[in-house]
mmCIF file of C-alpha atoms and ligand atoms in Angstrom:
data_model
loop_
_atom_site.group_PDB
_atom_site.id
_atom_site.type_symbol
_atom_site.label_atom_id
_atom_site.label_comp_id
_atom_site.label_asym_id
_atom_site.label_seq_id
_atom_site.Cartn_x
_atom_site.Cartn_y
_atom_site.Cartn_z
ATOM 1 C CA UNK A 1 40.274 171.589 147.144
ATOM 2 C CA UNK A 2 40.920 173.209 150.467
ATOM 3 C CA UNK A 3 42.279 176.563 148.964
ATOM 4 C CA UNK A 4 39.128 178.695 151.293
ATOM 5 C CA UNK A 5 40.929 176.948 154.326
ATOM 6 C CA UNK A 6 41.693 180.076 157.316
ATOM 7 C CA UNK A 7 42.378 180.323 160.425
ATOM 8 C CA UNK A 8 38.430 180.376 161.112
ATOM 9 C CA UNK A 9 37.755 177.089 159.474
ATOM 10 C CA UNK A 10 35.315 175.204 161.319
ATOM 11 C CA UNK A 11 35.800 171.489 160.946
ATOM 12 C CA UNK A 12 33.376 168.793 160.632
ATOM 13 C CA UNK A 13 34.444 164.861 160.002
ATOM 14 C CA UNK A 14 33.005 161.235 159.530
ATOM 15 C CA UNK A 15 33.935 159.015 162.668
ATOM 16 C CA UNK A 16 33.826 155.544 161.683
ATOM 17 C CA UNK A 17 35.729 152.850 159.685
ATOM 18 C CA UNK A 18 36.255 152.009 157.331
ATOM 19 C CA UNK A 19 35.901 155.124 156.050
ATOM 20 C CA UNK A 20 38.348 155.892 153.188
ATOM 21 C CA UNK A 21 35.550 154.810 150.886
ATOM 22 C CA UNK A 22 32.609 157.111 152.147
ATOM 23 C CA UNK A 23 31.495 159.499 150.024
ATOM 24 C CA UNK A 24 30.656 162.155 152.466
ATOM 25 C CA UNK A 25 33.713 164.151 152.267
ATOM 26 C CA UNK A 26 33.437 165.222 148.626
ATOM 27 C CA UNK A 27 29.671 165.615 149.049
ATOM 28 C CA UNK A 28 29.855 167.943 152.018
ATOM 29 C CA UNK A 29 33.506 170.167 150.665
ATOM 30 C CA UNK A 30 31.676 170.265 147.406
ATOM 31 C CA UNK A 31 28.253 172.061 148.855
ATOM 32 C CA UNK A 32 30.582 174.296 151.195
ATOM 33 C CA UNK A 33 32.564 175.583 148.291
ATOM 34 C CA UNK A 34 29.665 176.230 146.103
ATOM 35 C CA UNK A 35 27.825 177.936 149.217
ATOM 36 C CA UNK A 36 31.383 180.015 149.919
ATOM 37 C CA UNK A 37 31.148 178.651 153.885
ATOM 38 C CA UNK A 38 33.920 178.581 156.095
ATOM 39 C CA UNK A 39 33.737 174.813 156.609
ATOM 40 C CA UNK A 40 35.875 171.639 155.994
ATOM 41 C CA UNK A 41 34.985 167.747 155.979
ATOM 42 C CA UNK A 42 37.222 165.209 156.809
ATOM 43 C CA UNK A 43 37.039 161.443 157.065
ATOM 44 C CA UNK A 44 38.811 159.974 160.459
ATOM 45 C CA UNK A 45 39.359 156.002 160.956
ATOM 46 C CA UNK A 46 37.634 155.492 164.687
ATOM 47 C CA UNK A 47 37.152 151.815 165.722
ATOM 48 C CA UNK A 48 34.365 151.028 168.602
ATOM 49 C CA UNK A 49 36.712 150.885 171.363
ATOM 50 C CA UNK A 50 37.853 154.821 170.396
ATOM 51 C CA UNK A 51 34.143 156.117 170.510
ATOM 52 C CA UNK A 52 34.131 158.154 173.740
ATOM 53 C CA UNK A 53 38.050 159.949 172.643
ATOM 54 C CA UNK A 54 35.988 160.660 169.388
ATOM 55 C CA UNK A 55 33.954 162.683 171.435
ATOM 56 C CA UNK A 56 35.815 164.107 173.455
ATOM 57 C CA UNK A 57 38.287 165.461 170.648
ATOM 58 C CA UNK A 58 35.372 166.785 169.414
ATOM 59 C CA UNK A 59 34.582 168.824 171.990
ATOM 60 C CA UNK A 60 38.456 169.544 172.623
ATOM 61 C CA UNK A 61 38.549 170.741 169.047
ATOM 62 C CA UNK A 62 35.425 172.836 168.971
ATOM 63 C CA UNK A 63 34.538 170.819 165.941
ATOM 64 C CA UNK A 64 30.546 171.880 164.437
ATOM 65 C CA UNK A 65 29.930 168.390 164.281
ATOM 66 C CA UNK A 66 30.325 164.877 162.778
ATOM 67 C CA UNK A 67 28.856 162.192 161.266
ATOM 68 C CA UNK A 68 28.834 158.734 162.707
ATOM 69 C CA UNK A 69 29.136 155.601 160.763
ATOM 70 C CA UNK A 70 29.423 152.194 161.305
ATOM 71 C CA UNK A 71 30.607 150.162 163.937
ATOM 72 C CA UNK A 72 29.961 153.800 166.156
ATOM 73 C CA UNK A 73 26.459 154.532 165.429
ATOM 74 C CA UNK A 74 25.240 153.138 168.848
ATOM 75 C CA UNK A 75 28.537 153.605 170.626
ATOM 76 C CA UNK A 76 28.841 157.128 170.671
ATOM 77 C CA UNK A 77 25.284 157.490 172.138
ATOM 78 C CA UNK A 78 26.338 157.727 176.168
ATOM 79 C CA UNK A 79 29.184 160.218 175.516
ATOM 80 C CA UNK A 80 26.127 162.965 173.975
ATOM 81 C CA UNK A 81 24.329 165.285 175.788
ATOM 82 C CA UNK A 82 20.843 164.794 174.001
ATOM 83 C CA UNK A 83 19.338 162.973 171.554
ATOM 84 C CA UNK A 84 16.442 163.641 169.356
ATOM 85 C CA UNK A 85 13.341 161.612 169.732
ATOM 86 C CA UNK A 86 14.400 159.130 166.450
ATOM 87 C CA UNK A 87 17.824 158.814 167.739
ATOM 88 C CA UNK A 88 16.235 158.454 171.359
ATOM 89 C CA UNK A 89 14.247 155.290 169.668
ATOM 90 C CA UNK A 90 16.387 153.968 167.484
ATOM 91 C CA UNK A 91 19.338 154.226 170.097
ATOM 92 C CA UNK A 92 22.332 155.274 167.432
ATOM 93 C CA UNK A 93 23.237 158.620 165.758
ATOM 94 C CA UNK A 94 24.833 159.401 162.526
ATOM 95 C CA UNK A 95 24.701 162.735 163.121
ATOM 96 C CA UNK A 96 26.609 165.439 165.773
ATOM 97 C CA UNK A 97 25.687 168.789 166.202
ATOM 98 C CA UNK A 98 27.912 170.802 168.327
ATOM 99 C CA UNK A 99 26.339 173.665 169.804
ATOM 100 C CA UNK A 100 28.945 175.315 171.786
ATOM 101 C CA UNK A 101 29.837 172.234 174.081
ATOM 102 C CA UNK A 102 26.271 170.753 174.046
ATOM 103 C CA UNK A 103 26.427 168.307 171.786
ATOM 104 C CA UNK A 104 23.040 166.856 170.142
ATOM 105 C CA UNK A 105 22.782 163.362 168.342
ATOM 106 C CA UNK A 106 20.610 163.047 165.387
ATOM 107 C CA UNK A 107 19.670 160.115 163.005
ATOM 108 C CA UNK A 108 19.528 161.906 159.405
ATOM 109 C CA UNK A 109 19.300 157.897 158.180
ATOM 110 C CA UNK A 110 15.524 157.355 157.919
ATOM 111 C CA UNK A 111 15.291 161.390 156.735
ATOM 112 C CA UNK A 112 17.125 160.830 154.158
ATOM 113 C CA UNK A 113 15.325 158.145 152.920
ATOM 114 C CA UNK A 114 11.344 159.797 152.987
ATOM 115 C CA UNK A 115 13.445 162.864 151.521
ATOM 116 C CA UNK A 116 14.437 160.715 148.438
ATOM 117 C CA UNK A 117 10.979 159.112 148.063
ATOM 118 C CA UNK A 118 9.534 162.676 148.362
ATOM 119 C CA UNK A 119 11.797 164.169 145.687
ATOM 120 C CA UNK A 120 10.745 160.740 143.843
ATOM 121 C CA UNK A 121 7.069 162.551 143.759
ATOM 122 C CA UNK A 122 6.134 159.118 146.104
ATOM 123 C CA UNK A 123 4.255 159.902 149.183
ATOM 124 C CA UNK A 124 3.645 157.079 151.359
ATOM 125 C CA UNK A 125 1.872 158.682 154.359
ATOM 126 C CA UNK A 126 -1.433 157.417 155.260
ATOM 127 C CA UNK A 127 -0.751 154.373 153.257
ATOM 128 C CA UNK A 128 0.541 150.840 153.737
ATOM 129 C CA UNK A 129 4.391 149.950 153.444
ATOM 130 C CA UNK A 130 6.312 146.572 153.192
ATOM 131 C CA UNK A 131 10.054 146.684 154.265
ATOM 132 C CA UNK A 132 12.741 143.838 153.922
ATOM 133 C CA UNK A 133 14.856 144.218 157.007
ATOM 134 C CA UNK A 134 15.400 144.521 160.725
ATOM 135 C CA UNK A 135 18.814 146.051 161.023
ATOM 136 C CA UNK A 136 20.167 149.830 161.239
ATOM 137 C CA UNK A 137 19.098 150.838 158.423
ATOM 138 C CA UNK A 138 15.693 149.209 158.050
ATOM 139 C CA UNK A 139 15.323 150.680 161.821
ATOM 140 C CA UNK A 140 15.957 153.718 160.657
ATOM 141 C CA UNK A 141 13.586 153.732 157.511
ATOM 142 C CA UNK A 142 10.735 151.905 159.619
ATOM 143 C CA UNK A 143 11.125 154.966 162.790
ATOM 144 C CA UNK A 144 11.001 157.483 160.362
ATOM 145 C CA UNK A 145 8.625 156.383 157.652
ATOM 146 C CA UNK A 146 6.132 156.127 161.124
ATOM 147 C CA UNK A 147 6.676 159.377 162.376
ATOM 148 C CA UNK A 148 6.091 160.825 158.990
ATOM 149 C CA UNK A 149 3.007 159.553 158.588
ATOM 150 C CA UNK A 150 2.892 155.742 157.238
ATOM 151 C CA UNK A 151 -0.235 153.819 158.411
ATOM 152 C CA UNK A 152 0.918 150.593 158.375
ATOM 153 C CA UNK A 153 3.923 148.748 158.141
ATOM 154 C CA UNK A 154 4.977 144.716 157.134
ATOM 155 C CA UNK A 155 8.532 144.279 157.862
ATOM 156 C CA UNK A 156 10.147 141.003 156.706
ATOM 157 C CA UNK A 157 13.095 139.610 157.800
ATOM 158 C CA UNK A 158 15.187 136.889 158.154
ATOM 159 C CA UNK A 159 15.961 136.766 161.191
ATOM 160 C CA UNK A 160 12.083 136.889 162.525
ATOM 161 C CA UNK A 161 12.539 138.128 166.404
ATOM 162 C CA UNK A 162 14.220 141.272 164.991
ATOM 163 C CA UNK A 163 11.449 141.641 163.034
ATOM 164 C CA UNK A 164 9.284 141.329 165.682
ATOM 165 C CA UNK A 165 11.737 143.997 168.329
ATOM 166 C CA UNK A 166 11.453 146.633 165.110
ATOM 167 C CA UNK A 167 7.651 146.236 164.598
ATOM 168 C CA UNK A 168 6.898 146.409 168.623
ATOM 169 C CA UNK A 169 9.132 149.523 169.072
ATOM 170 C CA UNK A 170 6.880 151.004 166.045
ATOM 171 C CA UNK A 171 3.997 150.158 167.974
ATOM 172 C CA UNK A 172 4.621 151.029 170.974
ATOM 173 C CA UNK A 173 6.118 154.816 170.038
ATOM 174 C CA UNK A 174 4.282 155.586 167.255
ATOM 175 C CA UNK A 175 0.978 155.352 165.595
ATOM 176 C CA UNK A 176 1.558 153.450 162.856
ATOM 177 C CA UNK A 177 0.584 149.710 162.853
ATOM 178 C CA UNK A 178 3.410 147.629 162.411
ATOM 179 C CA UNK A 179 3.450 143.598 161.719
ATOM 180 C CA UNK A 180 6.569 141.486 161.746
ATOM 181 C CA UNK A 181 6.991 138.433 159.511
ATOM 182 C CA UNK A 182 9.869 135.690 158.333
ATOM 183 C CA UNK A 183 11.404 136.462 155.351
ATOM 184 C CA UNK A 184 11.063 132.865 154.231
ATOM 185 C CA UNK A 185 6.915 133.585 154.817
ATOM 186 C CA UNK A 186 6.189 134.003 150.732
ATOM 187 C CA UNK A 187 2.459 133.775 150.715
ATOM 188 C CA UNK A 188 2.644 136.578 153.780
ATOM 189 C CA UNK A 189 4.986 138.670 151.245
ATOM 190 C CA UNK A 190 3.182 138.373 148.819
ATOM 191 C CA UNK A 191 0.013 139.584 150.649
ATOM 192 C CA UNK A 192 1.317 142.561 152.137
ATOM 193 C CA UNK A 193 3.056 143.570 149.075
ATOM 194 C CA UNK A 194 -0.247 144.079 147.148
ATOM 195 C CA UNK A 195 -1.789 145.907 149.716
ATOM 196 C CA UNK A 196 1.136 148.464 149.922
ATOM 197 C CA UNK A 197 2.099 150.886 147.930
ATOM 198 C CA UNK A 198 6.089 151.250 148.693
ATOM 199 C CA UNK A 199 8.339 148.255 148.919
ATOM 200 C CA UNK A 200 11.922 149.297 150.581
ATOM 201 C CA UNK A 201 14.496 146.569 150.624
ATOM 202 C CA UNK A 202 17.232 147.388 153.637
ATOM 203 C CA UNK A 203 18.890 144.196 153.753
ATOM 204 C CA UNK A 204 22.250 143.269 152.423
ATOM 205 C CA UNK A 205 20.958 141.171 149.757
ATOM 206 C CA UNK A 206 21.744 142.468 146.286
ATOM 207 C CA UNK A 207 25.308 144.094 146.995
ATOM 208 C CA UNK A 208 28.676 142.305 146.864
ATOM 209 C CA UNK A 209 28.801 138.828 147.506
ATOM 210 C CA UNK A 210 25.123 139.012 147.278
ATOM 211 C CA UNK A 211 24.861 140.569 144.261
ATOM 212 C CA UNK A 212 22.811 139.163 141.513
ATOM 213 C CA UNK A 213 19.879 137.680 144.330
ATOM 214 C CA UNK A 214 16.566 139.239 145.089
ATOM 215 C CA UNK A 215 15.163 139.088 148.446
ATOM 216 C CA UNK A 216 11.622 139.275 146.078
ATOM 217 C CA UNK A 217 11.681 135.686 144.526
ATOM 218 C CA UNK A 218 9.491 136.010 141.774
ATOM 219 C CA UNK A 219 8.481 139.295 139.582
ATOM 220 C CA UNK A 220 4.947 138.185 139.725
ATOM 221 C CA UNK A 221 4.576 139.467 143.470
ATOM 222 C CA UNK A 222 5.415 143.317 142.079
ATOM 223 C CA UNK A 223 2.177 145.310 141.113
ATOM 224 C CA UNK A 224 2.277 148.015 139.307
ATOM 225 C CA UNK A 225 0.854 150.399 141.498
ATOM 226 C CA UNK A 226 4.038 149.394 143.825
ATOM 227 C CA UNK A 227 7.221 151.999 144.063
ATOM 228 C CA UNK A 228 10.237 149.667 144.475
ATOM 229 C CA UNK A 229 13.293 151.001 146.630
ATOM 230 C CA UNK A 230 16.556 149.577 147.501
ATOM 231 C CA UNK A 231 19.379 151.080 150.119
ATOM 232 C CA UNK A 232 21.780 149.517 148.207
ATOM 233 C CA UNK A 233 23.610 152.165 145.419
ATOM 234 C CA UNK A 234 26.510 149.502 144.483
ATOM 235 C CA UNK A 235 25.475 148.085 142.044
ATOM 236 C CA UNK A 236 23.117 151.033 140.821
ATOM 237 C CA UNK A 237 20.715 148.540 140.382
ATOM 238 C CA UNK A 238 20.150 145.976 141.937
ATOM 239 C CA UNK A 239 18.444 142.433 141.012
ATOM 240 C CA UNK A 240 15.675 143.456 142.881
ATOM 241 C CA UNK A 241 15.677 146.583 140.995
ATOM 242 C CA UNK A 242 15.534 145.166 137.643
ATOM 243 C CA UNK A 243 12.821 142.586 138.592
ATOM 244 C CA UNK A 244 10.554 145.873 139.633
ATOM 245 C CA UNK A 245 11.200 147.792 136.590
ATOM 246 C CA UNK A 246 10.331 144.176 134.502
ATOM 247 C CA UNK A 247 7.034 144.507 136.246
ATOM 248 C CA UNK A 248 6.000 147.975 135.335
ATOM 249 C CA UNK A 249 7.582 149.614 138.822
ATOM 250 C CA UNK A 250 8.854 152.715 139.752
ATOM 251 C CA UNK A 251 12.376 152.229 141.300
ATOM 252 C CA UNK A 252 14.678 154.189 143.394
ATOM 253 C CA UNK A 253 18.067 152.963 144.331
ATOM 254 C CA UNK A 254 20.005 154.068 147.362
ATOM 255 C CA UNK A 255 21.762 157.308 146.047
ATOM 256 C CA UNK A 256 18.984 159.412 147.172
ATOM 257 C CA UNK A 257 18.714 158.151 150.688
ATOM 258 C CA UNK A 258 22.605 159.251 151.018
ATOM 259 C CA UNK A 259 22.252 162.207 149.423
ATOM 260 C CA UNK A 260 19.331 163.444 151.368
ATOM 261 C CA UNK A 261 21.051 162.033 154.680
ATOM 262 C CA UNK A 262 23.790 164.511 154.240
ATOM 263 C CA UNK A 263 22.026 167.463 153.044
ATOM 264 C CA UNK A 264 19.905 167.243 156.340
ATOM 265 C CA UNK A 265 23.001 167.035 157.948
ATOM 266 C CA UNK A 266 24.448 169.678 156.040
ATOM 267 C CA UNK A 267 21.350 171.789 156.840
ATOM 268 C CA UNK A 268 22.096 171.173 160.699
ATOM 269 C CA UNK A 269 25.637 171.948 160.528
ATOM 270 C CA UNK A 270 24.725 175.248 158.477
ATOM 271 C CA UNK A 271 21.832 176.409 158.455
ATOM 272 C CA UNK A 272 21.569 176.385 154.913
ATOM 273 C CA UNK A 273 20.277 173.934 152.055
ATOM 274 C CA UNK A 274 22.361 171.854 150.711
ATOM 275 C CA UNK A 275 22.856 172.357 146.663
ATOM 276 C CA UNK A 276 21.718 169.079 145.791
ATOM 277 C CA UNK A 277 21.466 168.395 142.205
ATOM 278 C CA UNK A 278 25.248 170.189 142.325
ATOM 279 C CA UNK A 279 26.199 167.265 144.784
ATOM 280 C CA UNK A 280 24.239 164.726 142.815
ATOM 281 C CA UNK A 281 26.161 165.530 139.702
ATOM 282 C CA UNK A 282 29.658 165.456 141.565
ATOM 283 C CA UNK A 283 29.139 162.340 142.897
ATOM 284 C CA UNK A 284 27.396 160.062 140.909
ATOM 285 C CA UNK A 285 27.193 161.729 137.535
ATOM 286 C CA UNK A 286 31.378 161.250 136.474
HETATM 287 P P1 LIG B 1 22.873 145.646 159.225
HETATM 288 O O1 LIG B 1 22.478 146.454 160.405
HETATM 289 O O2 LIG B 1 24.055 144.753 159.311
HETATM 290 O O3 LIG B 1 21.597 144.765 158.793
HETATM 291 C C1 LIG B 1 21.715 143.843 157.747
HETATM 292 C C2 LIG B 1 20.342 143.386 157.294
HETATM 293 O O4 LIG B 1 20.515 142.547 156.131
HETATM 294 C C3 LIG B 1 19.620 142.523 158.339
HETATM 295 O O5 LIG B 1 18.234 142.736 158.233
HETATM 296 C C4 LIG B 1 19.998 141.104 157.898
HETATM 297 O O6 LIG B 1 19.086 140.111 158.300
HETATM 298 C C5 LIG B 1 19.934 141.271 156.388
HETATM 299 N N1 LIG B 1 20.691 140.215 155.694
HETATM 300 C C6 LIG B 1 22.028 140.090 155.630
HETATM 301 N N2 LIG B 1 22.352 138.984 154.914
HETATM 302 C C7 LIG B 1 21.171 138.431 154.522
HETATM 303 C C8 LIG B 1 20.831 137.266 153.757
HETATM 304 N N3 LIG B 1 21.770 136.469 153.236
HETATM 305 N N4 LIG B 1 19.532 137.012 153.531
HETATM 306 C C9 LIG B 1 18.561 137.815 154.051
HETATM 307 N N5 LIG B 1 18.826 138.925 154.785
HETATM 308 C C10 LIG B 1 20.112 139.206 155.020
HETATM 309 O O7 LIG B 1 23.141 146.571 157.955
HETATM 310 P P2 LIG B 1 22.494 148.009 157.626
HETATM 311 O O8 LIG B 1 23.397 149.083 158.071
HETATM 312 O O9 LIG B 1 21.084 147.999 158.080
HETATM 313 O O10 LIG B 1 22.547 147.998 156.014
HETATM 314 C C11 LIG B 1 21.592 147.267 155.255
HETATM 315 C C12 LIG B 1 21.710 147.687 153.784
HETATM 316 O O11 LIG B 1 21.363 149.066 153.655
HETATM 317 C C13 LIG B 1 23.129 147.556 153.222
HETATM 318 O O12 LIG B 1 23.020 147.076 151.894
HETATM 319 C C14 LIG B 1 23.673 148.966 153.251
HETATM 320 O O13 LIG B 1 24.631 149.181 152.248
HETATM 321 C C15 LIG B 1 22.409 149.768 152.977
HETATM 322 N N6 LIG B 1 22.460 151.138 153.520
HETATM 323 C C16 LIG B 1 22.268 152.167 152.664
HETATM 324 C C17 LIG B 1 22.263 153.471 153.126
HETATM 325 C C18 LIG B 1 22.031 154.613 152.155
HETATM 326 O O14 LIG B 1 22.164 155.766 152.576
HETATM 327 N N7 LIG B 1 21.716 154.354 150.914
HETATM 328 C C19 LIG B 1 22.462 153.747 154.499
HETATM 329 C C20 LIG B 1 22.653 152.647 155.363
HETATM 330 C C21 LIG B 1 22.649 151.346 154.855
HETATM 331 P P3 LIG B 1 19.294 139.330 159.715
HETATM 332 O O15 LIG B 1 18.811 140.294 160.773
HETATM 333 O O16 LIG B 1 18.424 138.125 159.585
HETATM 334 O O17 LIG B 1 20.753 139.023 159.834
#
């Protein structure tokens, strides 16, 4: 890798940490080499208190672009020029697109996520959705889902007030009709979930030293007319997962949301599509 590197090379890099982990870098060297584009991905360890120097080497650099991970994703916002209107709501970026010294945030997040249920051949728009969830990502999800199109939206959480912040910024901004509950509210869950037609969890539990829980307690609140998605890709699936399939489900894990993140980052950065099933196969395929 790196043998196309010239003088001409225009660089583009993950701010965030930890980082060393992320898969971005091979996903993003791996579509540029296939393409044959004068590009290069890097992964840089940036804590919060670094943010605006991010930025600004950046800009000193003449990088294309970045993208933002945690703990930056709201940080970086008052050292960008503009924002677009999801990154304007959800007030963080995980995308940077430089275009000659203006530089533009984007949230490629929530994208990514309709773009995997899409390719799933799911289409919730017009339709009802239940999301576990209040935090970045399930913000991200909820903004996008609303602006693409979703009718109405439950969003559980445990925490209930963030529930209630994420459902009144849907409500306020958007059209969709948005209702916030406690996750601990069972009969509630188990309402909305058989009105709905797409289940997304975008809480923690289900990955490391949750792994193994559900935040669905029992398989008998799954219908089968309900498409079950988790963020979580580590494990592949998840308990919640395996419930859903148990119950006659379609599932999706969380490969596709970062896969489709990045290729509509990729797409900013380039122009072009990314080659996804190429990427797919790198990265999760081995
Ligand atoms: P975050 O901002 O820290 O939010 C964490 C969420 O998990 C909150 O809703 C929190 O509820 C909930 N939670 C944590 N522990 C819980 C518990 N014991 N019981 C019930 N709820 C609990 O994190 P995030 O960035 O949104 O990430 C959420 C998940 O999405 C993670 O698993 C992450 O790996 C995944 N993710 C995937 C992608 C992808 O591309 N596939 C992208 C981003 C994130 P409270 O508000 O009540 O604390």
């Amino acid at each position: 890798m790196g043998s196309w590197i010239t003088g001409k090379t225009a660089l583009l890099g993950l701010f965030g940490s930890p980082v060393e982990h992320s898969v971005s870098p091979v996903m993003h060297n791996t579509a540029f080499e296939a393409l044959g584009l004068d590009f290069a991905y890097l992964a840089f360890e940036i804590g919060t208190d670094d943010a605006g120097k991010a930025i600004e080497a950046l800009r000193t650099f003449r990088m294309r672009g970045a993208n933002v991970t945690m703990p930056l994703k709201a940080a970086v916002v008052p050292y960008l020029d503009k924002l677009t209107p999801a990154a304007k709501l959800i007030g963080a970026v995980n995308t940077i697109v430089n275009d000659n010294g203006v530089l533009t945030g984007h949230i490629t997040d929530g994208e990514g996520y309709m773009m995997s249920v899409r390719d799933a051949g799911l289409d919730p728009a017009g339709k009802k959705m239940t999301l576990a969830g209040a935090g970045g990502a399930a913000k991200a999800i909820c903004v996008q889902a609303a602006l693409d199109g979703v009718k109405e939206l439950s969003v559980f959480n445990r925490d209930r007030e963030k529930a209630e912040k994420l459902a009144e910024l849907i409500n306020r901004n958007t059209d969709c009709r948005a209702k916030a509950f406690g996750l601990d509210e069972k009969e509630a869950l188990r309402r909305e979930l058989a009105e709905s037609c797409l289940f997304a969890n975008a809480t923690r539990v289900g990955m490391a030293q949750m792994e193994g829980q559900s935040v669905i307690p029992e398989t008998d609140f799954f219908h089968s007319g309900l498409a079950v998605t988790d963020a979580i890709y580590e494990p592949e699936k998840t308990r919640l997962l395996q419930m859903a399939e148990a119950a006659g489900c379609r599932t999706l894990n969380g490969l596709g949301m970062v896969l489709f993140q990045g290729a509509a980052a990729f797409r900013l950065w380039t122009g072009r599509e990314m080659p996804v099933e190429l990427v797919r196969k790198k990265l999760f395929q081995k």
